[in-house]
């Protein structure tokens, strides 16, 4: 059980998806994250680590664009964080 003050409750949850080799996908990483007060649209999304094989870019709308390398059949991963204006942050893995 997580017990938190209502001003400190921010949770970034891991995301899982599939991408065809050589294609770009847009990942709405905040879609499964939680903020007790306020809206997730007001949070800042940042990359904490780069993908092992592909490339990732944080877009202005808070989504992440991921490009899978061509002729690639492996698992890839990277970490992102979300932060509020009060510097309350949490990280998750895609």
mmCIF file of N, CA and C in Angstrom:
data_model
loop_
_atom_site.group_PDB
_atom_site.id
_atom_site.type_symbol
_atom_site.label_atom_id
_atom_site.label_comp_id
_atom_site.label_asym_id
_atom_site.label_seq_id
_atom_site.Cartn_x
_atom_site.Cartn_y
_atom_site.Cartn_z
ATOM 1 N N UNK A 1 0.848 -1.169 0.000
ATOM 2 C CA UNK A 1 0.000 0.000 0.000
ATOM 3 C C UNK A 1 0.892 1.230 0.000
ATOM 4 N N UNK A 2 0.555 2.191 -0.843
ATOM 5 C CA UNK A 2 1.268 3.458 -0.887
ATOM 6 C C UNK A 2 0.455 4.490 -0.121
ATOM 7 N N UNK A 3 1.059 5.083 0.888
ATOM 8 C CA UNK A 3 0.410 6.150 1.645
ATOM 9 C C UNK A 3 1.180 7.422 1.362
ATOM 10 N N UNK A 4 0.486 8.441 0.861
ATOM 11 C CA UNK A 4 1.174 9.678 0.485
ATOM 12 C C UNK A 4 0.301 10.879 0.786
ATOM 13 N N UNK A 5 0.958 11.969 1.081
ATOM 14 C CA UNK A 5 0.272 13.249 1.207
ATOM 15 C C UNK A 5 -0.295 13.606 -0.165
ATOM 16 N N UNK A 6 -1.465 14.194 -0.224
ATOM 17 C CA UNK A 6 -2.098 14.479 -1.512
ATOM 18 C C UNK A 6 -1.271 15.397 -2.406
ATOM 19 N N UNK A 7 -0.332 16.118 -1.850
ATOM 20 C CA UNK A 7 0.501 16.986 -2.685
ATOM 21 C C UNK A 7 1.739 16.264 -3.204
ATOM 22 N N UNK A 8 1.969 15.030 -2.770
ATOM 23 C CA UNK A 8 3.185 14.321 -3.166
ATOM 24 C C UNK A 8 2.920 13.039 -3.928
ATOM 25 N N UNK A 9 1.735 12.855 -4.436
ATOM 26 C CA UNK A 9 1.386 11.594 -5.078
ATOM 27 C C UNK A 9 1.535 11.698 -6.593
ATOM 28 N N UNK A 10 2.665 11.229 -7.112
ATOM 29 C CA UNK A 10 2.936 11.180 -8.540
ATOM 30 C C UNK A 10 3.540 9.814 -8.833
ATOM 31 N N UNK A 11 2.952 9.070 -9.766
ATOM 32 C CA UNK A 11 3.451 7.740 -10.092
ATOM 33 C C UNK A 11 3.590 7.598 -11.600
ATOM 34 N N UNK A 12 4.793 7.287 -12.052
ATOM 35 C CA UNK A 12 5.046 6.950 -13.456
ATOM 36 C C UNK A 12 5.030 5.424 -13.552
ATOM 37 N N UNK A 13 4.230 4.880 -14.451
ATOM 38 C CA UNK A 13 4.125 3.434 -14.632
ATOM 39 C C UNK A 13 4.815 3.005 -15.918
ATOM 40 N N UNK A 14 5.408 1.815 -15.899
ATOM 41 C CA UNK A 14 6.083 1.289 -17.075
ATOM 42 C C UNK A 14 5.107 1.144 -18.243
ATOM 43 N N UNK A 15 5.639 1.257 -19.452
ATOM 44 C CA UNK A 15 4.866 1.127 -20.687
ATOM 45 C C UNK A 15 5.461 0.002 -21.523
ATOM 46 N N UNK A 16 4.595 -0.735 -22.237
ATOM 47 C CA UNK A 16 5.033 -1.822 -23.108
ATOM 48 C C UNK A 16 4.359 -1.648 -24.453
ATOM 49 N N UNK A 17 5.120 -1.792 -25.522
ATOM 50 C CA UNK A 17 4.541 -1.684 -26.860
ATOM 51 C C UNK A 17 5.375 -2.477 -27.841
ATOM 52 N N UNK A 18 4.830 -2.636 -29.051
ATOM 53 C CA UNK A 18 5.546 -3.286 -30.142
ATOM 54 C C UNK A 18 5.694 -2.297 -31.283
ATOM 55 N N UNK A 19 6.848 -2.341 -31.937
ATOM 56 C CA UNK A 19 7.104 -1.488 -33.092
ATOM 57 C C UNK A 19 7.763 -2.346 -34.161
ATOM 58 N N UNK A 20 7.328 -2.179 -35.380
ATOM 59 C CA UNK A 20 7.954 -2.892 -36.489
ATOM 60 C C UNK A 20 9.328 -2.296 -36.765
ATOM 61 N N UNK A 21 10.266 -3.121 -37.213
ATOM 62 C CA UNK A 21 11.620 -2.657 -37.519
ATOM 63 C C UNK A 21 11.567 -1.497 -38.513
ATOM 64 N N UNK A 22 12.335 -0.460 -38.230
ATOM 65 C CA UNK A 22 12.440 0.675 -39.130
ATOM 66 C C UNK A 22 11.273 1.645 -39.099
ATOM 67 N N UNK A 23 10.380 1.508 -38.128
ATOM 68 C CA UNK A 23 9.218 2.396 -38.068
ATOM 69 C C UNK A 23 9.288 3.297 -36.842
ATOM 70 N N UNK A 24 8.469 4.362 -36.875
ATOM 71 C CA UNK A 24 8.353 5.263 -35.739
ATOM 72 C C UNK A 24 6.987 5.053 -35.084
ATOM 73 N N UNK A 25 6.972 5.044 -33.771
ATOM 74 C CA UNK A 25 5.717 4.981 -33.028
ATOM 75 C C UNK A 25 5.690 6.136 -32.038
ATOM 76 N N UNK A 26 4.492 6.627 -31.759
ATOM 77 C CA UNK A 26 4.302 7.672 -30.765
ATOM 78 C C UNK A 26 3.770 7.017 -29.505
ATOM 79 N N UNK A 27 4.437 7.259 -28.388
ATOM 80 C CA UNK A 27 4.094 6.616 -27.117
ATOM 81 C C UNK A 27 3.512 7.657 -26.167
ATOM 82 N N UNK A 28 2.228 7.524 -25.815
ATOM 83 C CA UNK A 28 1.625 8.455 -24.846
ATOM 84 C C UNK A 28 1.969 8.017 -23.417
ATOM 85 N N UNK A 29 3.222 8.238 -23.008
ATOM 86 C CA UNK A 29 3.724 7.687 -21.747
ATOM 87 C C UNK A 29 2.934 8.123 -20.518
ATOM 88 N N UNK A 30 2.324 9.301 -20.552
ATOM 89 C CA UNK A 30 1.571 9.763 -19.377
ATOM 90 C C UNK A 30 0.194 9.108 -19.265
ATOM 91 N N UNK A 31 -0.219 8.365 -20.280
ATOM 92 C CA UNK A 31 -1.570 7.797 -20.306
ATOM 93 C C UNK A 31 -1.845 6.858 -19.129
ATOM 94 N N UNK A 32 -0.833 6.174 -18.630
ATOM 95 C CA UNK A 32 -1.045 5.255 -17.505
ATOM 96 C C UNK A 32 -0.360 5.727 -16.225
ATOM 97 N N UNK A 33 0.069 6.982 -16.197
ATOM 98 C CA UNK A 33 0.686 7.555 -14.999
ATOM 99 C C UNK A 33 -0.380 8.245 -14.148
ATOM 100 N N UNK A 34 -0.050 8.521 -12.886
ATOM 101 C CA UNK A 34 -1.037 9.079 -11.954
ATOM 102 C C UNK A 34 -0.496 10.295 -11.221
ATOM 103 N N UNK A 35 -1.350 11.279 -11.088
ATOM 104 C CA UNK A 35 -1.058 12.478 -10.299
ATOM 105 C C UNK A 35 -2.275 12.735 -9.425
ATOM 106 N N UNK A 36 -2.078 12.761 -8.104
ATOM 107 C CA UNK A 36 -3.214 12.868 -7.177
ATOM 108 C C UNK A 36 -3.963 14.183 -7.338
ATOM 109 N N UNK A 37 -3.233 15.290 -7.439
ATOM 110 C CA UNK A 37 -3.880 16.586 -7.639
ATOM 111 C C UNK A 37 -3.317 17.217 -8.902
ATOM 112 N N UNK A 38 -4.132 17.909 -9.637
ATOM 113 C CA UNK A 38 -3.686 18.541 -10.870
ATOM 114 C C UNK A 38 -3.857 17.615 -12.060
ATOM 115 N N UNK A 39 -3.281 18.006 -13.181
ATOM 116 C CA UNK A 39 -3.398 17.197 -14.392
ATOM 117 C C UNK A 39 -2.018 16.782 -14.875
ATOM 118 N N UNK A 40 -1.940 15.612 -15.457
ATOM 119 C CA UNK A 40 -0.677 15.137 -15.995
ATOM 120 C C UNK A 40 -0.205 15.969 -17.181
ATOM 121 N N UNK A 41 -1.137 16.664 -17.841
ATOM 122 C CA UNK A 41 -0.742 17.503 -18.962
ATOM 123 C C UNK A 41 0.201 18.617 -18.516
ATOM 124 N N UNK A 42 0.174 18.956 -17.240
ATOM 125 C CA UNK A 42 1.044 20.010 -16.730
ATOM 126 C C UNK A 42 2.413 19.479 -16.311
ATOM 127 N N UNK A 43 2.644 18.171 -16.426
ATOM 128 C CA UNK A 43 3.934 17.601 -16.038
ATOM 129 C C UNK A 43 4.928 17.667 -17.191
ATOM 130 N N UNK A 44 6.191 17.688 -16.833
ATOM 131 C CA UNK A 44 7.288 17.717 -17.808
ATOM 132 C C UNK A 44 7.796 16.294 -18.001
ATOM 133 N N UNK A 45 7.902 15.849 -19.256
ATOM 134 C CA UNK A 45 8.431 14.528 -19.576
ATOM 135 C C UNK A 45 9.869 14.691 -20.052
ATOM 136 N N UNK A 46 10.778 13.843 -19.537
ATOM 137 C CA UNK A 46 12.188 13.884 -19.923
ATOM 138 C C UNK A 46 12.703 12.463 -20.112
ATOM 139 N N UNK A 47 13.665 12.300 -21.006
ATOM 140 C CA UNK A 47 14.343 11.011 -21.143
ATOM 141 C C UNK A 47 15.422 10.910 -20.079
ATOM 142 N N UNK A 48 15.432 9.813 -19.354
ATOM 143 C CA UNK A 48 16.465 9.570 -18.348
ATOM 144 C C UNK A 48 17.578 8.696 -18.912
ATOM 145 N N UNK A 49 17.247 7.843 -19.882
ATOM 146 C CA UNK A 49 18.244 7.029 -20.569
ATOM 147 C C UNK A 49 17.794 6.819 -22.003
ATOM 148 N N UNK A 50 18.750 6.685 -22.895
ATOM 149 C CA UNK A 50 18.446 6.449 -24.302
ATOM 150 C C UNK A 50 18.097 4.991 -24.527
ATOM 151 N N UNK A 51 17.351 4.706 -25.602
ATOM 152 C CA UNK A 51 17.104 3.308 -25.956
ATOM 153 C C UNK A 51 18.438 2.608 -26.245
ATOM 154 N N UNK A 52 18.452 1.309 -26.041
ATOM 155 C CA UNK A 52 19.670 0.548 -26.298
ATOM 156 C C UNK A 52 19.990 0.489 -27.786
ATOM 157 N N UNK A 53 18.956 0.442 -28.639
ATOM 158 C CA UNK A 53 19.173 0.249 -30.072
ATOM 159 C C UNK A 53 18.527 1.329 -30.943
ATOM 160 N N UNK A 54 17.317 1.744 -30.644
ATOM 161 C CA UNK A 54 16.606 2.728 -31.452
ATOM 162 C C UNK A 54 16.901 4.136 -30.982
ATOM 163 N N UNK A 55 16.001 5.058 -31.331
ATOM 164 C CA UNK A 55 16.144 6.438 -30.864
ATOM 165 C C UNK A 55 14.805 6.925 -30.331
ATOM 166 N N UNK A 56 14.848 7.827 -29.368
ATOM 167 C CA UNK A 56 13.635 8.369 -28.749
ATOM 168 C C UNK A 56 13.766 9.873 -28.602
ATOM 169 N N UNK A 57 12.627 10.562 -28.789
ATOM 170 C CA UNK A 57 12.576 12.016 -28.672
ATOM 171 C C UNK A 57 11.313 12.396 -27.915
ATOM 172 N N UNK A 58 11.438 13.274 -26.925
ATOM 173 C CA UNK A 58 10.268 13.795 -26.221
ATOM 174 C C UNK A 58 9.668 14.909 -27.075
ATOM 175 N N UNK A 59 8.375 14.801 -27.359
ATOM 176 C CA UNK A 59 7.669 15.808 -28.153
ATOM 177 C C UNK A 59 7.066 16.865 -27.231
ATOM 178 N N UNK A 60 6.699 18.006 -27.791
ATOM 179 C CA UNK A 60 6.149 19.108 -26.987
ATOM 180 C C UNK A 60 4.859 18.724 -26.276
ATOM 181 N N UNK A 61 4.099 17.768 -26.822
ATOM 182 C CA UNK A 61 2.845 17.372 -26.190
ATOM 183 C C UNK A 61 3.029 16.333 -25.091
ATOM 184 N N UNK A 62 4.288 15.989 -24.753
ATOM 185 C CA UNK A 62 4.562 15.047 -23.680
ATOM 186 C C UNK A 62 4.613 13.593 -24.125
ATOM 187 N N UNK A 63 4.359 13.317 -25.400
ATOM 188 C CA UNK A 63 4.520 11.961 -25.907
ATOM 189 C C UNK A 63 5.987 11.748 -26.242
ATOM 190 N N UNK A 64 6.352 10.497 -26.465
ATOM 191 C CA UNK A 64 7.714 10.175 -26.885
ATOM 192 C C UNK A 64 7.639 9.474 -28.233
ATOM 193 N N UNK A 65 8.398 9.984 -29.201
ATOM 194 C CA UNK A 65 8.510 9.339 -30.510
ATOM 195 C C UNK A 65 9.697 8.387 -30.452
ATOM 196 N N UNK A 66 9.432 7.121 -30.790
ATOM 197 C CA UNK A 66 10.477 6.095 -30.788
ATOM 198 C C UNK A 66 10.645 5.565 -32.206
ATOM 199 N N UNK A 67 11.875 5.493 -32.676
ATOM 200 C CA UNK A 67 12.176 4.938 -33.994
ATOM 201 C C UNK A 67 12.976 3.655 -33.790
ATOM 202 N N UNK A 68 12.384 2.539 -34.238
ATOM 203 C CA UNK A 68 13.063 1.251 -34.150
ATOM 204 C C UNK A 68 14.074 1.144 -35.288
ATOM 205 N N UNK A 69 15.232 0.573 -35.027
ATOM 206 C CA UNK A 69 16.214 0.444 -36.093
ATOM 207 C C UNK A 69 15.741 -0.535 -37.171
ATOM 208 N N UNK A 70 16.221 -0.365 -38.409
ATOM 209 C CA UNK A 70 15.834 -1.293 -39.477
ATOM 210 C C UNK A 70 16.416 -2.691 -39.218
ATOM 211 N N UNK A 71 15.737 -3.706 -39.729
ATOM 212 C CA UNK A 71 16.178 -5.109 -39.596
ATOM 213 C C UNK A 71 16.496 -5.450 -38.148
ATOM 214 N N UNK A 72 15.578 -5.100 -37.266
ATOM 215 C CA UNK A 72 15.805 -5.243 -35.826
ATOM 216 C C UNK A 72 14.730 -6.137 -35.226
ATOM 217 N N UNK A 73 15.147 -7.206 -34.579
ATOM 218 C CA UNK A 73 14.202 -8.083 -33.889
ATOM 219 C C UNK A 73 14.792 -8.386 -32.515
ATOM 220 N N UNK A 74 14.629 -7.470 -31.619
ATOM 221 C CA UNK A 74 15.139 -7.579 -30.250
ATOM 222 C C UNK A 74 14.245 -6.761 -29.336
ATOM 223 N N UNK A 75 14.472 -6.894 -28.053
ATOM 224 C CA UNK A 75 13.809 -5.994 -27.109
ATOM 225 C C UNK A 75 14.663 -4.745 -26.962
ATOM 226 N N UNK A 76 14.001 -3.622 -26.815
ATOM 227 C CA UNK A 76 14.687 -2.362 -26.601
ATOM 228 C C UNK A 76 14.051 -1.709 -25.374
ATOM 229 N N UNK A 77 14.748 -0.836 -24.722
ATOM 230 C CA UNK A 77 14.201 -0.181 -23.529
ATOM 231 C C UNK A 77 14.869 1.161 -23.313
ATOM 232 N N UNK A 78 14.113 2.049 -22.659
ATOM 233 C CA UNK A 78 14.664 3.327 -22.214
ATOM 234 C C UNK A 78 13.840 3.777 -21.022
ATOM 235 N N UNK A 79 14.369 4.747 -20.293
ATOM 236 C CA UNK A 79 13.685 5.254 -19.099
ATOM 237 C C UNK A 79 13.317 6.715 -19.313
ATOM 238 N N UNK A 80 12.137 7.086 -18.830
ATOM 239 C CA UNK A 80 11.688 8.478 -18.869
ATOM 240 C C UNK A 80 11.245 8.882 -17.476
ATOM 241 N N UNK A 81 11.151 10.179 -17.252
ATOM 242 C CA UNK A 81 10.620 10.675 -15.981
ATOM 243 C C UNK A 81 9.546 11.715 -16.270
ATOM 244 N N UNK A 82 8.656 11.862 -15.303
ATOM 245 C CA UNK A 82 7.680 12.950 -15.330
ATOM 246 C C UNK A 82 7.902 13.757 -14.058
ATOM 247 N N UNK A 83 7.802 15.078 -14.192
ATOM 248 C CA UNK A 83 8.017 15.968 -13.047
ATOM 249 C C UNK A 83 6.957 17.059 -13.035
ATOM 250 N N UNK A 84 6.537 17.433 -11.854
ATOM 251 C CA UNK A 84 5.608 18.548 -11.698
ATOM 252 C C UNK A 84 6.399 19.848 -11.622
ATOM 253 N N UNK A 85 5.713 20.961 -11.641
ATOM 254 C CA UNK A 85 6.356 22.269 -11.514
ATOM 255 C C UNK A 85 7.055 22.414 -10.163
ATOM 256 N N UNK A 86 6.621 21.618 -9.162
ATOM 257 C CA UNK A 86 7.229 21.646 -7.830
ATOM 258 C C UNK A 86 8.401 20.675 -7.705
ATOM 259 N N UNK A 87 8.877 20.153 -8.841
ATOM 260 C CA UNK A 87 9.999 19.207 -8.890
ATOM 261 C C UNK A 87 9.723 17.883 -8.207
ATOM 262 N N UNK A 88 8.472 17.476 -8.165
ATOM 263 C CA UNK A 88 8.114 16.143 -7.726
ATOM 264 C C UNK A 88 8.221 15.253 -8.953
ATOM 265 N N UNK A 89 9.066 14.222 -8.901
ATOM 266 C CA UNK A 89 9.347 13.411 -10.088
ATOM 267 C C UNK A 89 9.211 11.921 -9.796
ATOM 268 N N UNK A 90 8.977 11.170 -10.863
ATOM 269 C CA UNK A 90 9.006 9.714 -10.807
ATOM 270 C C UNK A 90 9.447 9.227 -12.181
ATOM 271 N N UNK A 91 10.042 8.044 -12.227
ATOM 272 C CA UNK A 91 10.559 7.503 -13.481
ATOM 273 C C UNK A 91 9.930 6.150 -13.773
ATOM 274 N N UNK A 92 9.929 5.799 -15.062
ATOM 275 C CA UNK A 92 9.399 4.510 -15.503
ATOM 276 C C UNK A 92 10.181 4.063 -16.734
ATOM 277 N N UNK A 93 9.971 2.808 -17.113
ATOM 278 C CA UNK A 93 10.661 2.207 -18.255
ATOM 279 C C UNK A 93 9.678 1.915 -19.369
ATOM 280 N N UNK A 94 10.124 2.153 -20.597
ATOM 281 C CA UNK A 94 9.365 1.776 -21.789
ATOM 282 C C UNK A 94 10.120 0.635 -22.419
#
